[in-house]
XYZ file of C-alpha atoms in Angstrom:
486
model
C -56.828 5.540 -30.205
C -58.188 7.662 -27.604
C -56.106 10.285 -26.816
C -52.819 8.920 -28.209
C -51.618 11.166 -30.766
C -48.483 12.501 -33.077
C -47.066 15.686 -32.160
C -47.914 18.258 -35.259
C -44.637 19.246 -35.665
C -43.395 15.405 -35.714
C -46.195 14.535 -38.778
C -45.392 18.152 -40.333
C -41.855 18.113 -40.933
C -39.905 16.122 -43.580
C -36.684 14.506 -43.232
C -35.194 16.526 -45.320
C -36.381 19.982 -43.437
C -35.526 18.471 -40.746
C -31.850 17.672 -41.803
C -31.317 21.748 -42.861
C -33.127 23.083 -39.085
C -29.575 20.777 -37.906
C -27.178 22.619 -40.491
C -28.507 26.159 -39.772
C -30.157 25.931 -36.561
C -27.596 24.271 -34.111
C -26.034 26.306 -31.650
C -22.110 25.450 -31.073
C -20.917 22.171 -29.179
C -19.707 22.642 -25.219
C -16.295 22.060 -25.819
C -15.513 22.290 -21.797
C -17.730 20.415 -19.845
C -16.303 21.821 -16.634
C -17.628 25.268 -18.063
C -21.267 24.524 -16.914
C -20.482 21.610 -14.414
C -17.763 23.358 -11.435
C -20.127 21.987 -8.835
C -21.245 18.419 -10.007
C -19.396 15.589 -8.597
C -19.673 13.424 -11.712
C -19.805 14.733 -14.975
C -20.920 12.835 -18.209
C -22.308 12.814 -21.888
C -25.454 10.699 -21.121
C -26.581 9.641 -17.769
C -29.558 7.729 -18.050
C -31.963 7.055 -14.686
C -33.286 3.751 -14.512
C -31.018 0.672 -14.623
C -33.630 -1.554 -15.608
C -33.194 -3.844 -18.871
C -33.758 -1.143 -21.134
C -31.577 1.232 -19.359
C -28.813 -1.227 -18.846
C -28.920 -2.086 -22.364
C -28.839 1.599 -23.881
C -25.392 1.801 -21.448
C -24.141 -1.271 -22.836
C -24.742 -0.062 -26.409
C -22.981 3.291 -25.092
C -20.111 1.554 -23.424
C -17.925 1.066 -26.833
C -18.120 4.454 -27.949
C -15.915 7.566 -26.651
C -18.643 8.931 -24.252
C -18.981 8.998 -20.570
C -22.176 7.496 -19.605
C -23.493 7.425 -15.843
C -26.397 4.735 -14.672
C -27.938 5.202 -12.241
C -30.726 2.409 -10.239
C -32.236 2.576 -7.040
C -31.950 -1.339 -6.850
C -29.212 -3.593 -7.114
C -27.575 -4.348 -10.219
C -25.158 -6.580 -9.228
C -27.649 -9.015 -7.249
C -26.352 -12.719 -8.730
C -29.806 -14.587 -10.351
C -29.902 -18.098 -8.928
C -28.859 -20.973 -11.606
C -31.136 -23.782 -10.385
C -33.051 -25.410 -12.838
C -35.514 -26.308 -10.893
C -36.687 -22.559 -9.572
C -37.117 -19.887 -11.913
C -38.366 -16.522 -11.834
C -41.743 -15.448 -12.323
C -41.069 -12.378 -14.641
C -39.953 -13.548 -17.845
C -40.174 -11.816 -21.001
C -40.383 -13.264 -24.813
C -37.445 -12.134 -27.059
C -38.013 -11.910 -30.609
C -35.160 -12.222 -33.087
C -35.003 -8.532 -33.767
C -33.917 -8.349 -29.959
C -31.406 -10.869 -29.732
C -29.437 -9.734 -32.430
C -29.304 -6.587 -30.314
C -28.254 -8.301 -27.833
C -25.695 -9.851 -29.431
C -24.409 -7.025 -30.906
C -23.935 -6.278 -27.290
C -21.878 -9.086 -26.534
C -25.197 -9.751 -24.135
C -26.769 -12.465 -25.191
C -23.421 -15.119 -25.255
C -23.750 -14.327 -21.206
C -27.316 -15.490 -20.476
C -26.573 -19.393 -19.730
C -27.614 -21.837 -22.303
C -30.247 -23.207 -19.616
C -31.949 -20.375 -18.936
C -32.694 -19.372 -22.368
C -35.943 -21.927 -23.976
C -36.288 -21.066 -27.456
C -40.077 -21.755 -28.365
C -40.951 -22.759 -32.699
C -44.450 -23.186 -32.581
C -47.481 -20.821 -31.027
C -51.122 -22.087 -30.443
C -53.851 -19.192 -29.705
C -57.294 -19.956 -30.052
C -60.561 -18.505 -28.770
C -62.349 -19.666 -25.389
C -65.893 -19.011 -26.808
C -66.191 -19.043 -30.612
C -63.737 -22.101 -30.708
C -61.768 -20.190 -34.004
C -58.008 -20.843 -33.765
C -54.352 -20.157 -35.164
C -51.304 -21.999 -35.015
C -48.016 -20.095 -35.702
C -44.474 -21.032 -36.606
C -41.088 -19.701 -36.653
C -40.866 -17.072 -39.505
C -38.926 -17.614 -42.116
C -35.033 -17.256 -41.434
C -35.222 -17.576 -37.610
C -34.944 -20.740 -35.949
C -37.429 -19.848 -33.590
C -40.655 -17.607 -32.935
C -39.010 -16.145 -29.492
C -36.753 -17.259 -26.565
C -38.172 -17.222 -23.493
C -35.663 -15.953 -20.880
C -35.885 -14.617 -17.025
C -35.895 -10.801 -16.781
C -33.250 -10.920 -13.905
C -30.848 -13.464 -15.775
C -31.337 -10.783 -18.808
C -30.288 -7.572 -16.491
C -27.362 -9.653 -14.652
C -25.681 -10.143 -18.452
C -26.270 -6.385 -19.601
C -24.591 -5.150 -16.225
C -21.573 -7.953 -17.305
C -20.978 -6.519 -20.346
C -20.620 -3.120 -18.681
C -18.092 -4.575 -15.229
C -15.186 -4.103 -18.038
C -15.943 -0.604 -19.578
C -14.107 2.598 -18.540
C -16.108 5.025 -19.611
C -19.340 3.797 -17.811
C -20.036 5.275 -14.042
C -22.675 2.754 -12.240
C -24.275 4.255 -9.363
C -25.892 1.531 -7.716
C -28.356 1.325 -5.090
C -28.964 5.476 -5.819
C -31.510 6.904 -5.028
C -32.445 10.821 -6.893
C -33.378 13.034 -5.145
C -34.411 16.004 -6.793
C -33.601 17.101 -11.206
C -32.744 20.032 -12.135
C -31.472 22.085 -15.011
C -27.791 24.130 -14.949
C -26.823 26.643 -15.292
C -27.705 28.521 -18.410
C -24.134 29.233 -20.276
C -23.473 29.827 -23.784
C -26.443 30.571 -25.163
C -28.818 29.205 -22.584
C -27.167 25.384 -22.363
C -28.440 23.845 -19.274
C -27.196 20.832 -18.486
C -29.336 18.490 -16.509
C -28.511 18.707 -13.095
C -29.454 14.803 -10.842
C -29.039 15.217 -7.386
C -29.097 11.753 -5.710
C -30.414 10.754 -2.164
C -26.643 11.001 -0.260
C -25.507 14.474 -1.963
C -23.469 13.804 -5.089
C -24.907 15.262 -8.306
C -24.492 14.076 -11.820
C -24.686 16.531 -14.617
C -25.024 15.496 -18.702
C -25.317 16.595 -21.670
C -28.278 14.189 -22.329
C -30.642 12.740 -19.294
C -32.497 9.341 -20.201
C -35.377 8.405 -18.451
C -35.412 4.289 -18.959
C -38.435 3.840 -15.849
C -40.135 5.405 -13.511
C -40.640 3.539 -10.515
C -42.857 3.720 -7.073
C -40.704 5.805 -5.094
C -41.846 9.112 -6.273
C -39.533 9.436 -9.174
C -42.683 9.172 -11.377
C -43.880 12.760 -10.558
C -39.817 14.396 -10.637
C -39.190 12.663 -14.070
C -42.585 14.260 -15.268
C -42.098 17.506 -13.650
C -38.402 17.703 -15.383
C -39.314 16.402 -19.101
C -42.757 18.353 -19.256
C -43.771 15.587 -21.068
C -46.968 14.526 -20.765
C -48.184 10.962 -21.316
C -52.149 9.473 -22.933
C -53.567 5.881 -22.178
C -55.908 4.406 -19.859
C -55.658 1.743 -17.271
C -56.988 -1.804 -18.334
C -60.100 -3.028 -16.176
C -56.846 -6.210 -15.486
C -54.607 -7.596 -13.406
C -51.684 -9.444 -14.745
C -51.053 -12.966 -12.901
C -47.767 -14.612 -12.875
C -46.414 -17.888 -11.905
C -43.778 -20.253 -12.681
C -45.976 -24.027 -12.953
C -44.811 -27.198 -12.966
C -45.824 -29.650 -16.004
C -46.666 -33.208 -16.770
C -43.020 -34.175 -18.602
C -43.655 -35.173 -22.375
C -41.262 -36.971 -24.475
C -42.373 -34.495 -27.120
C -40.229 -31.604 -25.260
C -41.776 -28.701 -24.010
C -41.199 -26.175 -26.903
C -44.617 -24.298 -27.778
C -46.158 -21.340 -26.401
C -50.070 -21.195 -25.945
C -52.425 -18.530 -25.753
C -56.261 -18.955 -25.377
C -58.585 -15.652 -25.099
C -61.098 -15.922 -22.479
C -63.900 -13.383 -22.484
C -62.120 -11.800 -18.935
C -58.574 -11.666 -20.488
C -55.928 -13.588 -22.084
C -54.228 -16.267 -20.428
C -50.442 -17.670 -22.159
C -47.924 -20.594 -21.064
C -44.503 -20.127 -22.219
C -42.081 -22.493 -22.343
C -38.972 -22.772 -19.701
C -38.050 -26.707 -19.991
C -39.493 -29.790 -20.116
C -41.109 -29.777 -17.103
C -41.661 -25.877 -16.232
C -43.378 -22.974 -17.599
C -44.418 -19.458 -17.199
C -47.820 -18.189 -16.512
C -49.306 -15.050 -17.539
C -52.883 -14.473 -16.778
C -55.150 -11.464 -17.696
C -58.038 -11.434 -14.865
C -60.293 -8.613 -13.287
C -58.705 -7.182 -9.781
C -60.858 -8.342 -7.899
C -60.032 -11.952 -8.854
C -56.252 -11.723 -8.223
C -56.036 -11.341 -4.497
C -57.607 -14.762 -4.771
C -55.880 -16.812 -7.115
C -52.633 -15.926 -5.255
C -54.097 -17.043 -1.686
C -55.703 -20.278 -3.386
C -54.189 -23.306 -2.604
C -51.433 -25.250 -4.741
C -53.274 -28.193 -6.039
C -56.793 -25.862 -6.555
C -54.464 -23.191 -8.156
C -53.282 -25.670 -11.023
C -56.936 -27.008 -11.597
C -57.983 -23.596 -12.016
C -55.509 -23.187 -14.369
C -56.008 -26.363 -16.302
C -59.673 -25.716 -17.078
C -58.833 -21.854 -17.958
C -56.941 -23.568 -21.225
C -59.099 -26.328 -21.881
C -62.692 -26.250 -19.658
C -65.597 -24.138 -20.946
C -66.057 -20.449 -20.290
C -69.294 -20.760 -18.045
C -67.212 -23.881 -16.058
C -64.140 -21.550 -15.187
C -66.545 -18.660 -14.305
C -68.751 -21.399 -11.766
C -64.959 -22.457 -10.229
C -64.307 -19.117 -9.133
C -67.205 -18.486 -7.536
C -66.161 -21.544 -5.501
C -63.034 -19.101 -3.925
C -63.874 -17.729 -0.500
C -62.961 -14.362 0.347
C -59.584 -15.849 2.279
C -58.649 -17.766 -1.252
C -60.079 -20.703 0.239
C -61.843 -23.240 -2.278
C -65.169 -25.068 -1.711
C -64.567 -28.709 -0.862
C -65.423 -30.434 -4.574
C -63.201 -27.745 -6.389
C -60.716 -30.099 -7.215
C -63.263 -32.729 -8.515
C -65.820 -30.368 -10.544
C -62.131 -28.849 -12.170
C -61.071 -32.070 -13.113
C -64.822 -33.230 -14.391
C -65.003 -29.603 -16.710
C -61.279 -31.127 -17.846
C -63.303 -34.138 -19.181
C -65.504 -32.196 -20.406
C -63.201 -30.192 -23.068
C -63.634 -29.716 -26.717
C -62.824 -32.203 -28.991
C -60.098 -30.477 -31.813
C -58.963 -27.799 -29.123
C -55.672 -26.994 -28.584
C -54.305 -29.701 -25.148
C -51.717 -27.712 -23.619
C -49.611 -29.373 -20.696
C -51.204 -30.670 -17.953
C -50.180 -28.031 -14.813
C -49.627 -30.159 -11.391
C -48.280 -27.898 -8.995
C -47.184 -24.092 -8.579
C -43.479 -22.435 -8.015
C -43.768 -22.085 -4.207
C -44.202 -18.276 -3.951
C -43.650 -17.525 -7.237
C -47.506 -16.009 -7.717
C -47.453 -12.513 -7.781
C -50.143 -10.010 -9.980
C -49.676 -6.624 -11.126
C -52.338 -3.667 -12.974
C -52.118 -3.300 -16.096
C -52.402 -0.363 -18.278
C -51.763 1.068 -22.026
C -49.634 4.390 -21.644
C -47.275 6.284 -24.445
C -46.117 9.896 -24.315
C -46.956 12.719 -26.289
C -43.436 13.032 -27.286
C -40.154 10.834 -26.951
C -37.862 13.493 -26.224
C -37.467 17.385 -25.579
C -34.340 19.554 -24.778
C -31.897 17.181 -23.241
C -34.225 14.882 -22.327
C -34.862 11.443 -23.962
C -37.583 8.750 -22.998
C -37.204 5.300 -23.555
C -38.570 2.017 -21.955
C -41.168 2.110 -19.645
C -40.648 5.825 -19.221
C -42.132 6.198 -22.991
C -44.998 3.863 -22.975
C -46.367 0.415 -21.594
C -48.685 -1.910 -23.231
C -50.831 -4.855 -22.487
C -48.627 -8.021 -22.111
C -51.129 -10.194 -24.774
C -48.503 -9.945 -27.025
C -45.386 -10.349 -25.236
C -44.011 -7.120 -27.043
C -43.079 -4.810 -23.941
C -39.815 -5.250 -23.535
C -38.770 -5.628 -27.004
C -40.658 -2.158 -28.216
C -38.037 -1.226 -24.828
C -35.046 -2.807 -26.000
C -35.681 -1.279 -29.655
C -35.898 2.146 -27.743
C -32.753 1.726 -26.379
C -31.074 0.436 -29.949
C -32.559 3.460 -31.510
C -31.519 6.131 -29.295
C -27.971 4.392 -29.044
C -27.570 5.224 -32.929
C -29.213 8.440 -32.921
C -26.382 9.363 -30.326
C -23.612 7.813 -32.264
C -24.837 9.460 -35.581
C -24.711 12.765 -33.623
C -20.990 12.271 -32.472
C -19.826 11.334 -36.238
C -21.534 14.953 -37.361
C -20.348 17.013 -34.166
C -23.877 17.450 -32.941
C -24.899 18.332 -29.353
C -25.952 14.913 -27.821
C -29.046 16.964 -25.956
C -29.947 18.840 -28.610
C -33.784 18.953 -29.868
C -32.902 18.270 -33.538
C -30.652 15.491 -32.911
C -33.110 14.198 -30.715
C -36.362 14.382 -32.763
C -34.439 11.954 -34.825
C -34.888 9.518 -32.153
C -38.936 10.199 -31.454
C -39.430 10.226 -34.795
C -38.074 6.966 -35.130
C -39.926 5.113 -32.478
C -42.937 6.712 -32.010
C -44.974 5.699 -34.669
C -43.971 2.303 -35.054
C -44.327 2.119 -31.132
C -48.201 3.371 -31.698
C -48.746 1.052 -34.279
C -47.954 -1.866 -32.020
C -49.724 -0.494 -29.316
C -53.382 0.289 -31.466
C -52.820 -3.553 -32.444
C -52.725 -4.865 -29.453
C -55.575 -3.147 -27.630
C -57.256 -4.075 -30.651
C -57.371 -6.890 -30.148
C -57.822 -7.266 -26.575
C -60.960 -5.654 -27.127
C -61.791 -7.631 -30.022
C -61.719 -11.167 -28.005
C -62.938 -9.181 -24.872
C -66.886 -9.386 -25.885
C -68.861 -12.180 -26.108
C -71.196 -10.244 -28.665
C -72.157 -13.424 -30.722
C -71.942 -11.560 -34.131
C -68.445 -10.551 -33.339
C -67.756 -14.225 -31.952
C -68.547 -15.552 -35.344
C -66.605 -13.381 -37.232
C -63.321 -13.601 -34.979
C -63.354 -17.054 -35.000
C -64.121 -17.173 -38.948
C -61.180 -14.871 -39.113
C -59.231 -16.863 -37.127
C -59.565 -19.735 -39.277
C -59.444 -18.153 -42.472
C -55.969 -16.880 -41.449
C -55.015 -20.581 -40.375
C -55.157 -21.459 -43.281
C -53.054 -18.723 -45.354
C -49.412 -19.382 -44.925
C -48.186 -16.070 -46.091
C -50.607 -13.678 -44.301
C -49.026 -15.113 -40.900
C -45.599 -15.367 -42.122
C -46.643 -11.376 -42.212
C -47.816 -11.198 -38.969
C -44.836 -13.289 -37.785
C -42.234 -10.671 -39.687
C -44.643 -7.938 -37.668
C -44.072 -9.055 -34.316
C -40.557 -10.152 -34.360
C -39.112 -6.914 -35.746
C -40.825 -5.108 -33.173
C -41.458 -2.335 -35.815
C -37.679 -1.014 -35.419
């Protein structure tokens, strides 16, 4: 993959090497934290920037050891999600089994309400032009492929599980201001120094980067780590909307993915009569589809999973400029419906949109050259993002978090430094390749059902098929995606 590579001394050393460079090579522990810290107003073992999902759950997995752990979010944590089962949010995420056992380790997952939680057993993904397709089940062992659950009902029950712990410093609605390292003592330990927006200052042992957002603590978090990140931005825009469905009595309990030369597009479950929309489409397509009207918005959507390719591509040349549709929209969508392949996949009928619930976003394939240096630690979004085809984002993000939790706690049984390199390589070394490998498969295949090359048609459908049909090569694939490499 262009540009996305191992660091030499990662694919060089073994574990066992690596295990001696801790016994000889690490310096002695801070015993006195107030040594290197007589001017911080808050002093910890891990303080980890970003309060996000990932961050929030890499404190929660902190919160039952013996360390102090500060969080700190520019938003607000403790914002209570709305519990109306008729409105939903439109960022949702797709949690494999791998992740909920995480979170129940947690005690997370027993606090996301039983309604807003839609387990889905069966996935449908075919191909818009060479007609090939795949149906998937639940692998073996798990009573479902994934759960479907709201990314804000997910944060509020991480931040619950953290209301009770002591050792766990929230600083919400925090800004930072400005990172910087200590002052060198004892053999050049610098603590990392984070200076927040109204003065106080929070000094660790370890920092954790878990995102960087818009407010300019992409460049600080950069400029601190000295860790450079690889990718390339996708040609995309990711749409998403919460729809509303024709009711079935046949429950509402598959997710659906069809590959359309321009980008994916995937419905994913929420009840019987809701679900979630994510849409892959060029840029200049997205200001559209948000400003088109409701009943337009769910034809358009209706013949992207069932009409042909060269029928979706004539409807949106029908949008104006202002998102305005040409007066027959509504009939030539519904006569392309009519129109639809025998023996494809039907999902759901989509009548209507969430009002204001349409929002788009760029997408882009990122991951950093390393995971961690000196004191530093990336995880989350901080570390990498991928292409949301596969629904794996959050869960590589989550696995972070698990991974990082135990390379800390295996440091405290041994009497390491949390922010030492060693210790930490432990952590990179344990993510970043199974991270990559997830990543090279799914722009893989983005940019395998992104042509319309007819020789590659044919053989991605045939392939397609031919998998179909072999039980045990996607009980692989299933294993694959819901361990989310950990």
């Amino acid at each position: 993959m262009n540009g996305i590579k191992l660091e030499t001394s990662l694919r060089a050393r073994s574990v066992l090497g690596y295990r001696r460079a801790i016994r000889t090579a690490t310096p002695p522990i801070l015993r006195k934290a107030s040594s290197t810290t007589e001017n911080a107003s808050h002093v910890c073992d891990v303080c980890i920037v970003g309060g996000g999902i990932v961050g929030t759950a890499l404190a929660s997995a902190l919160s039952t050891s013996s360390l102090k752990v500060a969080l700190i979010e520019a938003g607000n944590l403790f914002q209570i999600p709305e519990n109306n089962g008729n409105t939903y949010s439109n960022r949702v995420s797709s949690l494999t089994g791998s992740t909920i056992r995480f979170l129940k380790q947690i005690d997370a997952w027993n606090a996301i309400e039983a309604n807003r939680s839609t387990p889905y057993r069966t996935m449908q993904v075919w191909d818009a032009i060479g007609k090939g397709k795949i149906q998937f089940n639940a692998p073996p062992g798990e009573e479902a492929i994934a759960h479907i659950v709201e990314n804000n009902h997910l944060q509020a029950a991480l931040v619950s599980t953290l209301t009770a712990s002591q050792q766990t410093k929230i600083f919400n609605q925090s800004k930072v201001n400005s990172i910087v390292s200590g002052p060198l003592k004892h053999g050049g330990y610098g603590w990392p120094v984070v200076r927040l927006e109204d003065g106080r200052t929070i000094q660790s042992r370890l920092l954790s980067f878990a995102k960087v957002g818009a407010d300019g603590a992409n460049s600080r978090v950069r400029t601190f780590a000295e860790i450079d990140s690889n990718g390339w931005d996708y040609a995309q825009m990711g749409l998403v909307a919460t729809l509303r469905l024709v009711p079935t009595d046949k429950g509402n309990d598959t997710a659906w993915q069809r590959f359309l030369p321009s980008g994916p597009i995937a419905l994913l479950p929420l009840d019987n009569e809701h679900s979630s929309l994510v849409w892959s489409i060029p840029p200049k397509l997205a200001p559209l589809l948000r400003s088109l009207p409701e009943r337009e918005f769910a034809e358009i959507v209706n013949v992207a999973f069932t009409g042909s390719w060269p029928d979706l591509q004539f409807l949106t040349s029908q949008i104006g400029d202002d998102g305005s549709a040409s007066a027959n929209f509504v009939e030539e969508a519904r006569w392309s419906r009519k129109r639809a392949a025998i023996g494809e996949p039907k999902p759901p009928t989509i009548v209507g949109v969430q009002h204001k619930s349409r929002a788009s976003f760029p997408l882009r394939l990122r991951n950093s050259e390393s995971y961690a240096k000196s004191r530093v630690a990336l995880i989350g979004d901080a570390a990498h993002s991928v292409h949301p085809l596969a629904g794996q984002g959050l869960n590589l993000g989550i696995a972070d978090a698990e991974s990082l939790a135990e390379v800390i706690k295996e440091g405290i049984e041994v009497g390491q430094d949390l922010g030492h390199i060693h210790l930490l390589e432990n952590y990179t070394r344990a993510r970043f390749t199974s991270n990559l490998a997830m990543m090279k498969s799914i722009d893989s295949i983005g940019k395998l059902f992104g042509t319309e090359n007819g020789p590659v048609v044919t053989l991605r459908s045939f392939g397609l098929d031919v998998t179909n049909s072999m039980g045990p090569i996607k009980d692989r694939i299933m294993n694959f995606a819901g361990r989310s490499i950990i």
